[in-house]
CSV table of C-alpha atoms in Angstrom, one decimal:
chain,number,residue,atom,x,y,z
A,12,GLY,CA,64.7,113.8,-191.7
A,13,ALA,CA,67.9,111.1,-191.2
A,14,GLY,CA,69.4,110.9,-187.9
A,15,VAL,CA,72.2,109.8,-186.6
A,16,SER,CA,73.4,106.2,-187.3
A,17,GLN,CA,76.1,104.1,-186.4
A,18,SER,CA,77.8,100.6,-187.5
A,19,PRO,CA,78.0,97.8,-186.5
A,20,SER,CA,76.0,97.9,-184.5
A,21,ASN,CA,77.0,95.3,-182.3
A,22,LYS,CA,80.5,93.5,-182.0
A,23,VAL,CA,81.8,91.5,-180.6
A,24,THR,CA,86.0,90.4,-180.9
A,25,GLU,CA,88.8,89.1,-178.9
A,26,LYS,CA,90.9,90.8,-175.9
A,27,GLY,CA,94.1,92.7,-177.8
A,28,LYS,CA,92.4,93.3,-181.2
A,29,ASP,CA,91.2,96.1,-182.3
A,30,VAL,CA,88.2,97.5,-183.1
A,31,GLU,CA,86.4,100.5,-185.1
A,32,LEU,CA,82.8,102.1,-184.7
A,33,ARG,CA,81.8,104.4,-187.0
A,34,CYS,CA,79.4,107.4,-186.3
A,35,ASP,CA,77.2,108.8,-189.2
A,36,PRO,CA,76.3,112.2,-188.2
A,37,ILE,CA,72.9,114.2,-189.8
A,38,SER,CA,73.4,116.1,-191.9
A,39,GLY,CA,74.8,119.6,-191.5
A,40,HIS,CA,75.1,118.7,-188.1
A,41,THR,CA,79.1,120.8,-187.7
A,42,ALA,CA,79.4,119.1,-183.5
A,43,LEU,CA,79.4,115.1,-182.9
A,44,TYR,CA,80.4,113.4,-179.6
A,45,TRP,CA,80.9,110.2,-178.1
A,46,TYR,CA,80.4,108.9,-175.2
A,47,ARG,CA,80.1,105.2,-173.7
A,48,GLN,CA,77.5,103.5,-171.7
A,49,SER,CA,78.9,100.9,-169.4
A,50,LEU,CA,76.4,98.2,-167.3
A,51,GLY,CA,74.7,100.3,-164.5
A,52,GLN,CA,76.7,103.5,-165.5
A,53,GLY,CA,75.9,106.7,-166.6
A,54,LEU,CA,77.3,108.0,-169.6
A,55,GLU,CA,80.9,108.7,-169.8
A,56,PHE,CA,82.4,111.3,-172.4
A,57,LEU,CA,85.1,110.4,-174.8
A,58,ILE,CA,86.3,112.4,-177.3
A,59,TYR,CA,84.2,116.0,-178.8
A,60,PHE,CA,85.0,117.1,-182.8
A,61,GLN,CA,83.7,120.7,-183.3
A,62,GLY,CA,83.9,121.9,-186.7
A,63,ASN,CA,87.6,121.9,-188.2
A,64,SER,CA,88.9,123.1,-184.2
A,65,ALA,CA,91.1,120.7,-183.2
A,66,PRO,CA,89.2,117.8,-180.8
A,67,ASP,CA,88.4,117.7,-177.0
A,68,LYS,CA,90.5,113.9,-176.3
A,69,SER,CA,90.0,114.8,-172.3
A,70,GLY,CA,87.6,111.9,-172.0
A,71,LEU,CA,89.3,109.2,-173.8
A,72,PRO,CA,90.4,106.8,-170.7
A,73,SER,CA,93.2,105.4,-172.7
A,74,ASP,CA,96.2,105.7,-175.5
A,75,ARG,CA,94.7,103.3,-176.8
A,76,PHE,CA,91.3,104.7,-177.7
A,77,SER,CA,91.9,107.5,-180.4
A,78,ALA,CA,89.2,109.2,-182.9
A,79,GLU,CA,88.9,110.9,-186.2
A,80,ARG,CA,86.6,112.5,-188.2
A,81,THR,CA,86.9,112.6,-192.3
A,82,GLY,CA,85.6,115.6,-193.9
A,83,GLY,CA,83.9,117.6,-190.7
A,84,SER,CA,81.4,114.6,-190.9
A,85,VAL,CA,81.4,110.9,-190.9
A,86,SER,CA,83.8,109.5,-187.5
A,87,THR,CA,85.5,106.9,-186.7
A,88,LEU,CA,86.3,105.8,-183.1
A,89,THR,CA,90.0,103.2,-183.1
A,90,ILE,CA,90.0,101.4,-180.4
A,91,GLN,CA,93.4,99.0,-179.6
A,92,ARG,CA,94.8,96.2,-178.0
A,93,THR,CA,91.0,95.8,-176.6
A,94,GLN,CA,90.3,95.0,-172.9
A,95,GLN,CA,87.1,93.2,-171.1
A,96,GLU,CA,86.8,96.8,-169.4
A,97,ASP,CA,86.2,98.0,-173.3
A,98,SER,CA,83.1,96.4,-173.2
A,99,ALA,CA,80.1,98.9,-173.0
A,100,VAL,CA,77.9,100.5,-175.0
A,101,TYR,CA,79.3,103.1,-177.7
A,102,LEU,CA,77.0,106.1,-178.4
A,103,CYS,CA,77.8,108.9,-180.6
A,104,ALA,CA,75.8,112.4,-181.0
A,105,SER,CA,75.6,115.3,-182.8
A,106,SER,CA,74.3,118.9,-182.7
A,107,PRO,CA,74.0,121.8,-184.7
A,108,GLY,CA,77.1,123.3,-183.5
A,109,VAL,CA,76.9,126.8,-184.6
A,110,ARG,CA,78.7,128.5,-181.9
A,111,GLY,CA,77.0,131.5,-179.7
A,112,ARG,CA,73.8,129.3,-179.8
A,113,ARG,CA,72.3,127.5,-177.6
A,114,ASP,CA,72.7,123.7,-179.0
A,115,THR,CA,70.9,120.5,-178.3
A,116,GLN,CA,72.7,117.1,-178.3
A,117,TYR,CA,71.1,113.9,-180.6
A,118,PHE,CA,72.3,110.5,-180.1
A,119,GLY,CA,72.2,108.0,-182.8
A,120,PRO,CA,71.7,104.0,-181.6
A,121,GLY,CA,75.1,103.3,-180.3
A,122,THR,CA,77.0,100.3,-181.2
A,123,ARG,CA,77.5,97.3,-178.5
A,124,LEU,CA,81.0,96.3,-177.7
A,125,THR,CA,81.7,92.9,-176.6
A,126,VAL,CA,85.6,91.8,-175.6
A,127,LEU,CA,85.6,88.4,-175.0
B,16,GLN,CA,80.6,115.8,-154.8
B,17,LYS,CA,79.1,113.9,-158.2
B,18,GLU,CA,78.4,116.4,-161.2
B,19,VAL,CA,75.2,115.3,-161.9
B,20,GLU,CA,72.8,113.1,-158.6
B,21,GLN,CA,69.7,111.2,-159.9
B,22,ASN,CA,68.2,108.9,-157.8
B,23,SER,CA,68.5,105.8,-159.1
B,24,GLY,CA,65.0,104.4,-157.9
B,25,PRO,CA,62.9,102.6,-159.2
B,26,LEU,CA,60.5,104.7,-158.8
B,27,SER,CA,56.9,103.1,-159.3
B,28,VAL,CA,53.4,105.4,-159.7
B,29,PRO,CA,49.7,103.9,-161.3
B,30,GLU,CA,49.2,104.8,-164.2
B,31,GLY,CA,47.3,107.8,-164.8
B,32,ALA,CA,49.4,109.8,-161.9
B,33,ILE,CA,51.9,112.6,-162.0
B,34,ALA,CA,55.5,110.9,-162.1
B,35,SER,CA,58.5,113.3,-160.8
B,36,LEU,CA,61.7,112.8,-161.8
B,37,ASN,CA,64.6,115.1,-160.5
B,38,CYS,CA,68.2,116.2,-160.5
B,39,THR,CA,70.7,118.5,-158.7
B,40,TYR,CA,74.3,119.3,-159.9
B,41,SER,CA,77.0,120.6,-158.6
B,42,ASP,CA,78.6,123.2,-160.7
B,43,ARG,CA,76.7,126.9,-160.2
B,44,GLY,CA,77.6,128.2,-163.6
B,45,SER,CA,75.3,125.4,-165.4
B,46,GLN,CA,73.9,126.5,-168.3
B,47,SER,CA,71.9,124.4,-170.1
B,48,PHE,CA,69.5,121.3,-168.7
B,49,PHE,CA,68.7,118.6,-170.4
B,50,TRP,CA,66.1,115.2,-170.0
B,51,TYR,CA,66.3,112.0,-172.0
B,52,ARG,CA,64.6,108.9,-171.8
B,53,GLN,CA,66.4,106.0,-172.5
B,54,TYR,CA,64.4,102.6,-173.2
B,55,SER,CA,66.1,99.9,-172.2
B,56,GLY,CA,68.6,98.6,-175.0
B,57,LYS,CA,68.0,101.8,-176.8
B,58,SER,CA,69.7,104.6,-176.8
B,59,PRO,CA,68.9,108.2,-175.2
B,60,GLU,CA,66.3,109.9,-177.1
B,61,LEU,CA,65.8,114.3,-175.8
B,62,ILE,CA,62.9,114.6,-174.1
B,63,MET,CA,63.4,118.5,-173.1
B,64,PHE,CA,65.5,120.8,-172.5
B,65,ILE,CA,65.6,124.3,-170.6
B,66,TYR,CA,67.5,127.3,-169.9
B,67,SER,CA,65.4,129.7,-167.6
B,68,ASN,CA,64.8,129.4,-164.3
B,69,GLY,CA,61.4,128.1,-164.2
B,70,ASP,CA,58.4,126.4,-165.5
B,71,LYS,CA,58.4,124.9,-169.6
B,72,GLU,CA,56.0,122.2,-170.6
B,73,ASP,CA,55.8,120.5,-173.2
B,74,GLY,CA,52.0,118.3,-173.4
B,75,ARG,CA,52.5,116.0,-170.9
B,76,PHE,CA,56.1,117.2,-169.7
B,77,THR,CA,56.8,119.5,-167.4
B,78,ALA,CA,60.7,120.9,-166.6
B,79,GLN,CA,61.3,122.7,-163.7
B,80,LEU,CA,64.8,124.4,-163.0
B,81,ASN,CA,65.7,126.2,-160.3
B,82,LYS,CA,69.8,127.2,-160.7
B,83,ALA,CA,69.9,129.3,-156.7
B,84,SER,CA,68.7,125.3,-155.5
B,85,GLN,CA,70.7,123.6,-158.5
B,86,TYR,CA,68.2,121.4,-158.8
B,87,VAL,CA,66.0,120.1,-162.3
B,88,SER,CA,62.5,118.1,-162.0
B,89,LEU,CA,61.3,116.6,-164.8
B,90,LEU,CA,57.3,115.9,-164.3
B,91,ILE,CA,55.3,113.9,-166.0
B,92,ARG,CA,51.2,113.7,-166.3
B,93,ASP,CA,48.8,111.3,-166.5
B,94,SER,CA,51.5,108.6,-167.0
B,95,GLN,CA,51.3,105.3,-169.1
B,96,PRO,CA,52.6,102.3,-168.9
B,97,SER,CA,54.7,103.3,-172.0
B,98,ASP,CA,56.2,106.0,-170.3
B,99,SER,CA,58.1,103.2,-168.2
B,100,ALA,CA,61.7,103.8,-169.0
B,101,THR,CA,64.9,105.2,-167.5
B,102,TYR,CA,65.2,108.4,-167.5
B,103,LEU,CA,68.6,111.0,-167.6
B,104,CYS,CA,69.1,114.2,-166.2
B,105,ALA,CA,72.0,116.1,-168.6
B,106,VAL,CA,73.9,119.4,-167.6
B,107,ASN,CA,76.2,121.5,-170.3
B,108,ARG,CA,78.2,123.7,-168.4
B,109,ASN,CA,78.3,126.0,-171.4
B,110,SER,CA,75.4,127.7,-173.1
B,111,GLY,CA,76.6,126.5,-176.6
B,112,ASN,CA,78.1,123.2,-178.3
B,113,THR,CA,80.4,121.3,-175.3
B,114,PRO,CA,79.6,117.4,-174.2
B,115,LEU,CA,77.0,116.7,-171.7
B,116,VAL,CA,77.3,116.0,-167.9
B,117,PHE,CA,75.0,112.7,-167.1
B,118,GLY,CA,73.9,111.9,-164.1
B,119,LYS,CA,73.0,107.7,-163.7
B,120,GLY,CA,69.0,108.2,-164.8
B,121,THR,CA,66.9,107.2,-162.4
B,122,ARG,CA,64.5,104.5,-163.4
B,123,LEU,CA,60.1,104.9,-163.5
B,124,SER,CA,57.5,102.2,-164.1
B,125,VAL,CA,54.2,103.1,-164.6
B,126,ILE,CA,52.0,100.3,-163.3
B,127,ALA,CA,48.8,99.8,-165.6
């Protein structure tokens, strides 16, 4: 079946501009995660959605970052007033999200963001 | 103390040898453990997961977990050049669906 998809695959923007990154999870997966991976760094958790619950935003690095998930499926990560330190690969993952059961996350191909 | 630690490598092994990748974690209450493979320029791909102490085998891959020592490892038997990648260890503090904590990865190079 189809995996997690993300768009765009690459995004180059100028400092100060806003960007939107999209994630389409695996069909039927209720949990969705955003991570980012900077050059030479590990994956850093940003935000997590589970069903209709309030998202866990504890990993967002600043208030310039926000995300929403519409209809329990597609998610959009928005970065306002981008800075050069925002340059990274933004990865989305989804998991079945069945409460009380073991869970496994599957990653999309990522969006490489470059802020000039 | 870093939450999930891995030797960054590179770990070089000859083709056909066993590659041993190690990971330690700091949260003693961690429940679920994952190994992801990441080729250069690609996203992480799940290889193995393990929840209980002991060994879990899947083809050429064996994951080993020792919760008392807070240690998880991945063995790759009969290493192939196509196994050359960065291997990420990830830990979930809970048994359910919560964000993973990743190590920075170990770069493996299998020499033909």
